[in-house]
């Protein structure tokens, strides 16, 4: 077993892990507000892995990383229309971004709710991935009067001609569609795909022949279906695929060869068999369990973890989890047998993940990543870092668990449930983010935003503001002043250049220094050769790799020491 789980000293946390690997044909993402657990037998591997990580050198990746490190997208959000409520799911098909959740309107970037340019959108909307502008797609997704409406998941057919939708709703465009439906693309008319689930559908997986769904329902079209069901894509009929989950199913992903559906949720068993929270079912008519090792921890109803999102690539399943007093980081698993490849034990529930150019991005409320190389310790004052990046396939010669890369875009917690990020997807160049947040990088932006890599945008945001430097005259010196200042940091460049500017005009010294938001160190420089008795001020300028700058306030003026004239002793003889 190669899984590592670590217990935090600042939070009661026990985590279980097993091994697994995942196939990936197309990236599948389902964002759910729930999570998966790891099986208890995995706990034994944690101690060894933790010890191995303590001597790993730090990673330095960002938009301009050193050789051998993966570049990230920039941390600069691009202009994007907003929603007036929570975004729970994002699905990108070509250059179109479909967004589902709980909202009633969308509006331009930089505007407030109720802006005259606001457009009605009932829980489902579409945008241009490149421009962030809205598209005409405007179905009305509704529920019975007084009932909650949520679009939980969106999935396209493999040919991209159909968009399937699952959630808490009962009608679309006035037509009965209890909790599952489909639209024809690209124009978006509602199809005749109609089924009746007796409770919410929360996850979808689609092959050329079959639509799989999971949730909290117990019947489909009046037939018993314990939280899992499948429909024929050609005929639209309910199939005989009848695996069962004893508790809620919240996420799904297909194995690369499409012979298995990877299932995540709060269940203890699938078809009566463990592990808890994460397992695999065959897609053939038997619906039997495929071999699977890695589950998520469940100690009790109040102490457990659960999977929030599943994505796959050609050979790996990536899992995000949240928990109550247990594991709530990220995993990579082998799809053939479910053996663990790596585990990230950052504390602070992870709600969404997406994979872009080898980097796994996550949305969470992380507050302690001290178990990870280049990770931050427990943050003070209830602070969280809600967006993170790490290599999906860390170099095994250097890492047993992924390092935290230098990408620190951030959101606030949001008003709905204090989470912030809830959904992620990308098209290879643009990373889209949704949730219940109301700010991005401390600037107003509600529930939806996007970032780009350097092929489609530029890195334009400067380093964070600098504090005023202090200037002192060293004792017993003339013509010398010492300037001291505290490092600043940049959201997507670790290495910064500092320039010391004397009297607002002359750059007298330059130095390069890496920095991170949780570990800002004092820097100092001594300015020599100044005229004795002269007075000077200093400012500090920090510049990132792309020439974006931040400048400190000017220091208080300080006078250098003066030469002292020696006087003859009064007892000295006169000459």
Coordinates of C-alpha atoms in Angstrom, one line a residue:
X1 CA 0.0 0.0 0.0
X2 CA 1.5 3.4 -1.0
X3 CA -1.0 5.7 0.6
X4 CA 0.0 8.3 3.2
X5 CA -2.4 9.9 5.7
X6 CA -1.3 12.3 8.4
X7 CA -3.0 13.5 11.5
X8 CA -3.0 17.2 12.2
X9 CA -1.9 18.5 15.6
X10 CA -4.4 21.4 15.4
X11 CA -7.4 19.3 14.5
X12 CA -8.6 15.9 15.5
X13 CA -8.1 14.0 12.3
X14 CA -7.8 10.3 11.5
X15 CA -7.7 9.2 8.0
X16 CA -7.9 5.9 6.2
X17 CA -6.5 5.0 2.9
X18 CA -6.1 2.3 0.4
X19 CA -4.6 2.1 -3.1
X20 CA -6.3 2.5 -6.4
X21 CA -5.6 3.8 -9.9
X22 CA -7.8 5.4 -12.4
X23 CA -8.3 5.4 -16.2
X24 CA -8.9 8.6 -18.0
X25 CA -10.5 8.9 -21.4
X26 CA -12.1 12.3 -21.1
X27 CA -12.0 14.3 -18.0
X28 CA -15.2 13.8 -16.1
X29 CA -16.1 16.0 -13.3
X30 CA -19.1 16.0 -11.0
X31 CA -19.2 18.6 -8.3
X32 CA -21.2 17.6 -5.3
X33 CA -21.6 19.2 -1.9
X34 CA -20.9 15.9 -0.3
X35 CA -17.8 13.7 0.1
X36 CA -16.3 10.2 0.2
X37 CA -14.4 8.3 2.9
X38 CA -11.3 6.1 3.0
X39 CA -11.3 2.6 4.5
X40 CA -9.8 2.1 7.9
X41 CA -7.3 -0.4 6.8
X42 CA -5.4 2.3 5.0
X43 CA -4.4 4.2 8.1
X44 CA -1.4 2.0 8.6
X45 CA 0.5 3.4 5.6
X46 CA 0.3 7.0 6.8
X47 CA 3.2 7.2 9.2
X48 CA 5.8 5.9 6.7
X49 CA 4.7 8.3 4.0
X50 CA 4.7 11.3 6.3
X51 CA 8.3 10.6 7.4
X52 CA 9.4 10.4 3.7
X53 CA 7.9 13.8 3.0
X54 CA 9.7 15.8 5.6
X55 CA 13.0 16.0 3.7
X56 CA 11.6 16.8 0.3
X57 CA 12.9 20.1 -1.2
X58 CA 10.3 22.7 -1.8
X59 CA 8.6 23.1 -5.1
X60 CA 8.7 26.5 -6.9
X61 CA 6.1 26.2 -9.7
X62 CA 4.1 29.2 -10.9
X63 CA 3.4 30.9 -14.2
X64 CA 7.2 31.2 -14.7
X65 CA 8.5 28.1 -13.0
X66 CA 12.1 26.8 -13.0
X67 CA 13.0 23.9 -15.3
X68 CA 11.3 20.7 -14.5
X69 CA 8.3 22.3 -12.8
X70 CA 4.8 22.6 -14.4
X71 CA 3.5 26.1 -15.1
X72 CA 0.1 27.1 -13.8
X73 CA -2.6 29.2 -15.2
X74 CA -2.4 32.8 -14.0
X75 CA -4.0 33.8 -10.7
X76 CA -5.6 36.8 -12.5
X77 CA -9.4 36.3 -12.9
X78 CA -10.7 37.2 -16.4
X79 CA -13.9 39.3 -17.0
X80 CA -16.8 36.9 -16.6
X81 CA -20.5 37.2 -16.2
X82 CA -21.8 36.3 -12.7
X83 CA -24.8 34.5 -11.2
X84 CA -26.9 35.7 -8.3
X85 CA -26.8 32.3 -6.5
X86 CA -24.7 29.2 -6.0
X87 CA -23.0 27.4 -9.0
X88 CA -22.9 23.7 -8.2
X89 CA -21.7 22.3 -11.5
X90 CA -19.8 23.4 -14.7
X91 CA -19.4 21.4 -17.9
X92 CA -17.4 22.7 -20.8
X93 CA -18.2 21.4 -24.3
X94 CA -16.0 22.9 -27.0
X95 CA -16.1 26.6 -26.4
X96 CA -19.4 26.6 -24.5
X97 CA -19.6 26.6 -20.8
X98 CA -22.7 25.2 -19.2
X99 CA -23.4 26.2 -15.6
X100 CA -26.0 24.7 -13.3
X101 CA -26.9 25.5 -9.7
X102 CA -29.4 27.6 -7.7
X103 CA -29.8 31.0 -9.3
X104 CA -32.3 33.1 -11.0
X105 CA -30.2 35.7 -13.0
X106 CA -26.8 36.4 -14.5
X107 CA -25.2 39.8 -14.8
X108 CA -22.0 41.4 -16.3
X109 CA -18.7 41.5 -14.4
X110 CA -18.2 44.5 -12.1
X111 CA -22.0 44.9 -11.5
X112 CA -24.1 44.3 -8.4
X113 CA -27.3 42.2 -8.2
X114 CA -30.2 43.9 -9.8
X115 CA -28.1 45.7 -12.3
X116 CA -30.1 46.9 -15.4
X117 CA -28.1 44.6 -17.6
X118 CA -29.0 41.5 -15.6
X119 CA -30.6 38.6 -17.5
X120 CA -33.0 36.0 -16.2
X121 CA -31.6 32.5 -16.0
X122 CA -33.4 29.8 -14.0
X123 CA -30.7 27.5 -12.5
X124 CA -29.0 26.8 -15.9
X125 CA -27.0 29.0 -18.2
X126 CA -24.4 29.0 -20.9
X127 CA -21.4 31.2 -21.6
X128 CA -18.6 31.5 -24.1
X129 CA -15.5 30.0 -22.6
X130 CA -13.2 32.5 -24.3
X131 CA -15.0 35.7 -23.7
X132 CA -17.0 34.9 -20.5
X133 CA -20.1 36.4 -22.2
X134 CA -23.6 34.8 -21.9
X135 CA -25.1 32.7 -24.7
X136 CA -28.9 32.5 -25.6
X137 CA -29.4 29.1 -24.0
X138 CA -32.1 29.8 -21.4
X139 CA -34.2 26.9 -20.2
X140 CA -36.4 27.3 -17.2
X141 CA -35.4 24.6 -14.6
X142 CA -38.0 24.6 -11.8
X143 CA -39.5 22.6 -9.0
X144 CA -42.9 22.3 -7.4
X145 CA -44.0 25.5 -5.5
X146 CA -42.0 26.0 -2.4
X147 CA -39.5 23.2 -3.2
X148 CA -35.8 23.7 -3.5
X149 CA -34.3 23.8 -7.0
X150 CA -30.7 22.7 -7.6
X151 CA -29.0 21.5 -10.8
X152 CA -26.4 19.1 -9.4
X153 CA -24.7 17.7 -12.4
X154 CA -24.3 18.2 -16.2
X155 CA -22.8 15.6 -18.6
X156 CA -22.6 15.5 -22.4
X157 CA -22.9 12.5 -24.6
X158 CA -19.6 11.3 -26.0
X159 CA -20.5 12.8 -29.4
X160 CA -21.3 16.2 -27.8
X161 CA -24.8 16.3 -29.3
X162 CA -26.7 15.9 -26.0
X163 CA -26.4 17.5 -22.6
X164 CA -27.8 15.5 -19.7
X165 CA -28.9 17.2 -16.5
X166 CA -29.5 15.9 -13.0
X167 CA -30.6 17.5 -9.8
X168 CA -33.5 18.6 -7.6
X169 CA -36.2 19.8 -10.1
X170 CA -39.5 18.6 -11.5
X171 CA -40.0 20.5 -14.7
X172 CA -38.1 22.2 -17.5
X173 CA -39.8 24.8 -19.7
X174 CA -43.1 23.8 -18.2
X175 CA -42.7 20.1 -19.1
X176 CA -42.5 17.4 -16.5
X177 CA -38.9 16.2 -16.0
X178 CA -38.6 14.8 -12.5
X179 CA -34.9 15.1 -11.6
X180 CA -33.3 14.1 -14.9
X181 CA -33.5 15.4 -18.4
X182 CA -31.6 16.1 -21.6
X183 CA -31.1 18.8 -24.2
X184 CA -30.1 18.6 -27.9
X185 CA -26.9 20.5 -28.7
X186 CA -25.9 23.0 -30.0
X187 CA -29.3 24.7 -30.1
X188 CA -30.5 23.4 -26.8
X189 CA -34.1 22.2 -27.2
X190 CA -35.4 19.8 -24.5
X191 CA -35.4 16.2 -25.8
X192 CA -38.0 13.5 -25.1
X193 CA -35.8 11.9 -22.6
X194 CA -38.1 11.7 -19.6
X195 CA -37.9 9.6 -16.4
X196 CA -39.3 9.9 -12.9
X197 CA -36.9 9.6 -10.0
X198 CA -38.5 9.8 -6.6
X199 CA -35.6 11.9 -5.1
X200 CA -32.7 13.9 -6.2
X201 CA -30.3 12.7 -8.9
X202 CA -26.8 14.0 -8.1
X203 CA -24.4 12.4 -10.5
X204 CA -24.2 11.3 -14.1
X205 CA -21.9 9.3 -16.4
X206 CA -22.6 8.8 -20.1
X207 CA -21.4 6.3 -22.6
X208 CA -22.4 6.0 -26.3
X209 CA -25.1 3.6 -25.3
X210 CA -26.1 4.3 -21.7
X211 CA -26.8 7.1 -19.2
X212 CA -25.9 6.2 -15.6
X213 CA -27.1 8.2 -12.7
X214 CA -26.8 8.2 -8.9
X215 CA -28.4 10.1 -6.1
X216 CA -30.7 9.5 -3.2
X217 CA -33.7 8.1 -5.1
X218 CA -35.2 4.6 -4.4
X219 CA -37.4 4.3 -7.5
X220 CA -37.0 5.1 -11.2
X221 CA -40.1 5.1 -13.3
X222 CA -41.9 3.2 -10.5
X223 CA -39.3 0.4 -10.4
X224 CA -37.1 -0.2 -7.4
X225 CA -33.7 1.4 -7.9
X226 CA -31.5 1.9 -4.8
X227 CA -29.7 5.2 -5.6
X228 CA -28.3 3.9 -8.9
X229 CA -30.0 3.5 -12.3
X230 CA -29.2 3.4 -16.0
X231 CA -31.1 4.3 -19.2
X232 CA -30.7 3.3 -22.8
X233 CA -29.5 6.3 -24.8
X234 CA -31.2 5.1 -28.0
X235 CA -34.6 3.9 -26.7
X236 CA -34.6 6.0 -23.6
X237 CA -35.9 3.1 -21.5
X238 CA -34.8 2.1 -18.0
X239 CA -32.4 -0.8 -18.2
X240 CA -32.0 -3.8 -16.1
X241 CA -28.8 -2.5 -14.5
X242 CA -29.7 -2.7 -10.8
X243 CA -26.7 -2.3 -8.4
X244 CA -27.6 -0.8 -5.0
X245 CA -26.1 1.7 -2.6
X246 CA -27.2 1.8 1.0
X247 CA -26.7 5.6 1.2
X248 CA -26.4 8.6 -1.0
X249 CA -24.4 8.5 -4.2
X250 CA -22.8 11.9 -5.0
X251 CA -20.3 11.4 -7.8
X252 CA -19.5 9.2 -10.8
X253 CA -16.8 8.8 -13.4
X254 CA -16.3 6.2 -16.1
X255 CA -13.1 4.1 -16.3
X256 CA -11.0 4.7 -19.4
X257 CA -12.2 1.5 -21.0
X258 CA -15.8 2.3 -19.9
X259 CA -16.2 -1.2 -18.3
X260 CA -16.7 0.4 -14.8
X261 CA -18.5 3.3 -13.2
X262 CA -16.4 4.7 -10.3
X263 CA -18.9 5.6 -7.6
X264 CA -18.4 8.1 -4.8
X265 CA -20.8 9.1 -1.9
X266 CA -21.8 8.6 1.6
X267 CA -22.7 4.9 1.2
X268 CA -21.2 2.2 3.4
X269 CA -21.7 -0.5 0.8
X270 CA -22.4 -1.1 -2.9
X271 CA -24.3 -4.3 -3.5
X272 CA -23.8 -5.0 0.2
X273 CA -20.0 -4.8 0.0
X274 CA -17.5 -2.3 1.3
X275 CA -15.4 -0.2 1.0
X276 CA -17.2 2.9 2.3
X277 CA -17.6 6.0 0.2
X278 CA -15.7 5.0 -2.9
X279 CA -15.9 1.9 -5.1
X280 CA -16.6 0.6 -8.6
X281 CA -19.5 -1.1 -10.4
X282 CA -19.3 -2.9 -13.7
X283 CA -21.2 -1.3 -16.6
X284 CA -22.3 -4.6 -18.0
X285 CA -25.8 -5.9 -17.3
X286 CA -24.7 -7.7 -14.1
X287 CA -24.0 -4.4 -12.3
X288 CA -21.7 -6.3 -10.0
X289 CA -18.8 -4.9 -8.0
X290 CA -15.4 -4.6 -9.7
X291 CA -12.3 -5.2 -7.6
X292 CA -11.6 -2.1 -5.5
X293 CA -9.4 -1.4 -2.5
X294 CA -9.4 2.3 -1.6
X295 CA -12.3 3.6 0.4
X296 CA -12.9 6.6 2.7
X297 CA -13.0 6.6 6.4
X298 CA -16.2 6.2 8.4
X299 CA -15.9 5.9 12.2
X300 CA -19.4 7.1 13.0
X301 CA -22.3 9.3 11.7
X302 CA -20.5 12.3 13.0
X303 CA -16.9 11.3 12.1
X304 CA -16.5 10.4 8.5
X305 CA -15.4 11.7 5.1
X306 CA -17.0 11.6 1.7
X307 CA -16.0 12.2 -1.9
X308 CA -17.1 15.5 -3.5
X309 CA -15.7 15.2 -7.0
X310 CA -14.2 12.5 -9.3
X311 CA -12.2 13.1 -12.5
X312 CA -10.2 10.7 -14.6
X313 CA -7.5 10.8 -17.2
X314 CA -6.0 8.0 -19.2
X315 CA -4.8 6.0 -16.2
X316 CA -5.8 7.6 -13.0
X317 CA -8.9 8.5 -10.9
X318 CA -8.5 11.7 -8.9
X319 CA -10.8 12.1 -5.9
X320 CA -11.6 15.2 -3.7
X321 CA -13.0 14.7 -0.3
X322 CA -14.4 16.5 2.7
X323 CA -15.0 15.3 6.1
X324 CA -15.9 15.8 9.7
X325 CA -12.8 15.3 11.8
X326 CA -11.3 13.0 9.2
X327 CA -9.6 13.0 5.8
X328 CA -10.7 15.9 3.5
X329 CA -7.9 16.3 1.0
X330 CA -7.3 14.6 -2.4
X331 CA -6.3 11.2 -3.7
X332 CA -5.1 9.6 -6.9
X333 CA -6.1 6.0 -7.5
X334 CA -5.6 3.2 -10.0
X335 CA -8.8 2.4 -11.8
X336 CA -7.8 -1.3 -12.1
X337 CA -8.4 -2.5 -8.6
X338 CA -8.7 0.8 -6.9
X339 CA -5.1 0.9 -5.4
X340 CA -3.8 4.1 -4.1
X341 CA -1.2 6.1 -5.9
X342 CA -0.9 9.2 -3.7
X343 CA -2.7 11.1 -1.0
X344 CA -2.7 14.8 -0.1
X345 CA -3.6 15.3 3.5
X346 CA -4.3 19.1 3.5
X347 CA -6.9 19.9 6.1
X348 CA -10.0 21.8 5.0
X349 CA -12.7 20.1 2.9
X350 CA -12.2 19.9 -0.8
X351 CA -15.3 20.5 -2.9
X352 CA -14.1 20.4 -6.6
X353 CA -11.1 19.4 -8.7
X354 CA -10.1 19.8 -12.4
X355 CA -7.0 18.7 -14.3
X356 CA -5.3 21.0 -16.8
X357 CA -1.9 20.4 -18.4
X358 CA -0.8 18.0 -15.7
X359 CA -1.8 20.3 -12.8
X360 CA -4.6 19.3 -10.5
X361 CA -6.5 22.4 -9.3
X362 CA -8.8 22.2 -6.3
X363 CA -11.4 24.3 -4.6
X364 CA -11.6 23.9 -0.8
X365 CA -11.4 25.7 2.5
X366 CA -7.8 24.5 3.1
X367 CA -6.3 25.8 6.3
X368 CA -3.3 23.5 7.0
X369 CA -1.2 21.9 4.2
X370 CA 1.8 21.3 6.4
X371 CA 1.8 17.6 5.4
X372 CA 2.6 18.6 1.8
X373 CA 6.0 19.7 0.3
X374 CA 6.0 23.5 0.1
X375 CA 2.6 23.6 1.9
X376 CA 1.5 26.1 4.5
X377 CA 1.1 25.5 8.2
X378 CA -2.2 26.0 10.1
X379 CA -3.3 29.5 9.2
X380 CA -4.2 32.1 11.8
X381 CA -7.4 34.0 12.5
X382 CA -9.7 31.4 10.8
X383 CA -8.0 32.1 7.5
X384 CA -8.3 29.7 4.5
X385 CA -6.6 29.3 1.2
X386 CA -9.6 28.2 -1.0
X387 CA -7.8 27.5 -4.3
X388 CA -4.8 25.3 -4.7
X389 CA -2.7 23.6 -7.4
X390 CA -0.5 20.5 -7.3
X391 CA 1.1 18.2 -9.9
X392 CA -1.2 15.4 -10.8
X393 CA 1.7 13.0 -11.2
X394 CA 4.5 14.1 -8.8
X395 CA 8.0 12.9 -9.6
X396 CA 8.3 9.7 -7.5
X397 CA 12.0 10.2 -7.2
X398 CA 11.3 13.5 -5.3
X399 CA 7.8 13.2 -3.9
X400 CA 5.6 10.6 -2.3
X401 CA 2.8 13.2 -2.1
X402 CA 2.2 16.2 -4.4
X403 CA 3.9 19.5 -3.5
X404 CA 1.7 22.6 -3.3
X405 CA 2.5 24.7 -6.3
X406 CA 2.8 28.5 -6.2
X407 CA -0.7 29.4 -7.4
X408 CA -2.7 31.3 -4.8
X409 CA -5.8 32.8 -6.4
X410 CA -8.5 32.9 -3.7
X411 CA -12.2 33.4 -3.0
X412 CA -14.1 34.3 0.1
X413 CA -16.4 31.8 1.9
X414 CA -19.7 33.0 0.5
X415 CA -23.0 33.6 2.2
X416 CA -24.7 30.2 1.6
X417 CA -22.7 27.7 3.6
X418 CA -19.3 29.2 4.1
X419 CA -17.5 27.0 1.5
X420 CA -16.7 29.3 -1.5
X421 CA -15.6 27.1 -4.4
X422 CA -18.0 24.3 -5.5
X423 CA -17.4 23.5 -9.2
X424 CA -14.5 23.5 -11.6
X425 CA -13.9 22.5 -15.3
X426 CA -11.5 23.6 -18.1
X427 CA -11.1 23.3 -21.8
X428 CA -7.3 23.0 -21.8
X429 CA -6.7 26.8 -21.7
X430 CA -9.4 28.4 -19.6
X431 CA -10.2 27.2 -16.0
X432 CA -13.7 28.0 -14.9
X433 CA -14.7 28.2 -11.3
X434 CA -18.1 28.3 -9.6
X435 CA -19.5 28.3 -6.1
X436 CA -21.2 30.5 -3.6
X437 CA -18.3 33.1 -3.2
X438 CA -18.8 36.8 -3.6
X439 CA -15.2 37.9 -4.1
X440 CA -12.1 36.7 -6.1
X441 CA -8.7 37.9 -4.9
X442 CA -10.6 40.3 -2.6
X443 CA -12.5 41.9 -5.5
X444 CA -16.3 41.6 -6.0
X445 CA -17.3 38.7 -8.2
X446 CA -20.2 36.4 -7.5
X447 CA -20.3 32.6 -7.9
X448 CA -18.5 32.4 -11.3
X449 CA -15.1 33.3 -12.7
X450 CA -12.4 32.0 -14.9
X451 CA -8.6 32.0 -15.3
X452 CA -6.4 31.4 -18.3
X453 CA -3.0 30.0 -19.2
X454 CA -0.3 32.1 -20.9
X455 CA -1.4 31.0 -24.4
X456 CA -4.7 32.9 -24.0
X457 CA -3.9 35.7 -21.5
X458 CA -1.1 37.5 -19.7
X459 CA 0.0 37.7 -16.1
X460 CA -0.9 41.2 -15.2
X461 CA -1.5 41.4 -11.4
X462 CA 1.3 42.9 -9.4
X463 CA 2.7 41.5 -6.1
X464 CA 0.8 42.3 -2.9
X465 CA 1.3 45.8 -1.3
X466 CA 4.6 46.4 0.5
X467 CA 4.8 47.9 4.0
X468 CA 6.9 51.0 4.7
X469 CA 10.6 50.3 5.2
X470 CA 12.4 51.3 8.3
X471 CA 15.7 53.2 8.1
X472 CA 18.3 53.3 10.9
X473 CA 21.7 54.9 11.4
X474 CA 24.1 52.3 12.7
X475 CA 25.8 53.4 15.9
X476 CA 29.2 54.9 15.4
X477 CA 28.9 55.3 11.6
X478 CA 29.1 58.2 9.2
X479 CA 27.6 58.2 5.7
X480 CA 25.8 54.9 6.3
X481 CA 22.1 54.0 6.7
X482 CA 20.5 50.5 7.0
X483 CA 17.2 49.9 5.3
X484 CA 15.0 47.0 6.5
X485 CA 11.7 45.8 5.0
X486 CA 9.4 42.8 5.0
X487 CA 9.0 40.7 1.9
X488 CA 5.8 40.8 0.0
X489 CA 4.3 37.9 -2.1
X490 CA 2.7 37.4 -5.5
X491 CA -0.2 35.0 -6.2
X492 CA 1.4 33.2 -9.1
X493 CA 5.2 34.1 -9.0
X494 CA 7.3 32.9 -6.2
X495 CA 10.5 34.7 -7.1
X496 CA 10.4 38.5 -6.9
X497 CA 12.9 41.2 -7.6
X498 CA 13.3 43.9 -5.0
X499 CA 14.8 47.4 -5.8
X500 CA 15.8 49.9 -3.1
X501 CA 15.1 53.4 -4.3
X502 CA 16.9 56.3 -2.5
X503 CA 15.2 59.7 -2.4
X504 CA 12.6 58.7 -5.0
X505 CA 15.0 58.7 -7.9
X506 CA 18.0 56.4 -7.6
X507 CA 17.9 52.6 -7.6
X508 CA 20.8 51.8 -5.3
X509 CA 20.5 48.0 -4.9
X510 CA 18.6 45.1 -6.4
X511 CA 18.1 41.6 -5.1
X512 CA 16.0 38.5 -5.9
X513 CA 14.2 36.7 -3.2
X514 CA 11.5 33.9 -3.1
X515 CA 8.5 34.4 -0.8
X516 CA 5.2 32.8 0.2
X517 CA 2.2 34.4 1.9
X518 CA 2.6 32.5 5.1
X519 CA 6.4 33.0 5.5
X520 CA 7.4 36.6 4.8
X521 CA 10.9 37.3 6.0
X522 CA 12.7 40.6 6.8
X523 CA 15.2 41.8 4.2
X524 CA 17.9 44.4 4.7
X525 CA 20.5 46.5 2.9
X526 CA 23.1 48.9 4.1
X527 CA 23.6 52.1 2.0
X528 CA 27.2 53.4 2.4
X529 CA 29.2 56.3 1.1
X530 CA 26.6 58.9 1.8
X531 CA 27.6 62.5 2.7
X532 CA 28.0 62.8 6.5
X533 CA 25.0 64.5 8.0
X534 CA 22.8 64.1 4.9
X535 CA 19.1 63.1 5.1
X536 CA 17.5 60.4 3.0
X537 CA 14.3 58.5 2.4
X538 CA 13.8 55.1 0.8
X539 CA 11.1 53.1 -1.0
X540 CA 11.1 49.4 -2.0
X541 CA 9.8 48.2 -5.3
X542 CA 8.9 44.5 -5.9
X543 CA 8.6 43.2 -9.4
X544 CA 7.4 39.8 -10.6
X545 CA 8.7 37.8 -13.6
X546 CA 6.4 39.8 -16.0
X547 CA 7.3 43.3 -14.9
X548 CA 4.3 43.9 -12.7
X549 CA 5.3 46.0 -9.7
X550 CA 4.3 47.1 -6.3
X551 CA 5.9 49.9 -4.4
X552 CA 6.1 50.6 -0.7
X553 CA 5.3 53.9 1.0
X554 CA 8.3 56.2 1.5
X555 CA 10.2 55.7 4.7
X556 CA 10.6 58.4 7.3
X557 CA 13.6 60.6 6.6
X558 CA 16.8 59.7 8.5
X559 CA 20.1 61.6 8.8
X560 CA 23.4 59.9 8.5
X561 CA 26.1 60.3 11.2
X562 CA 28.4 63.4 11.0
X563 CA 32.2 63.6 11.3
X564 CA 33.3 64.7 14.7
X565 CA 36.3 67.2 15.0
X566 CA 38.7 66.1 17.7
X567 CA 39.5 68.9 20.2
X568 CA 43.0 69.3 21.9
X569 CA 43.2 68.5 25.6
X570 CA 43.2 71.7 27.8
X571 CA 46.5 70.4 29.4
X572 CA 48.3 70.2 26.1
X573 CA 51.2 72.6 25.8
X574 CA 50.7 75.5 23.5
X575 CA 53.0 75.6 20.5

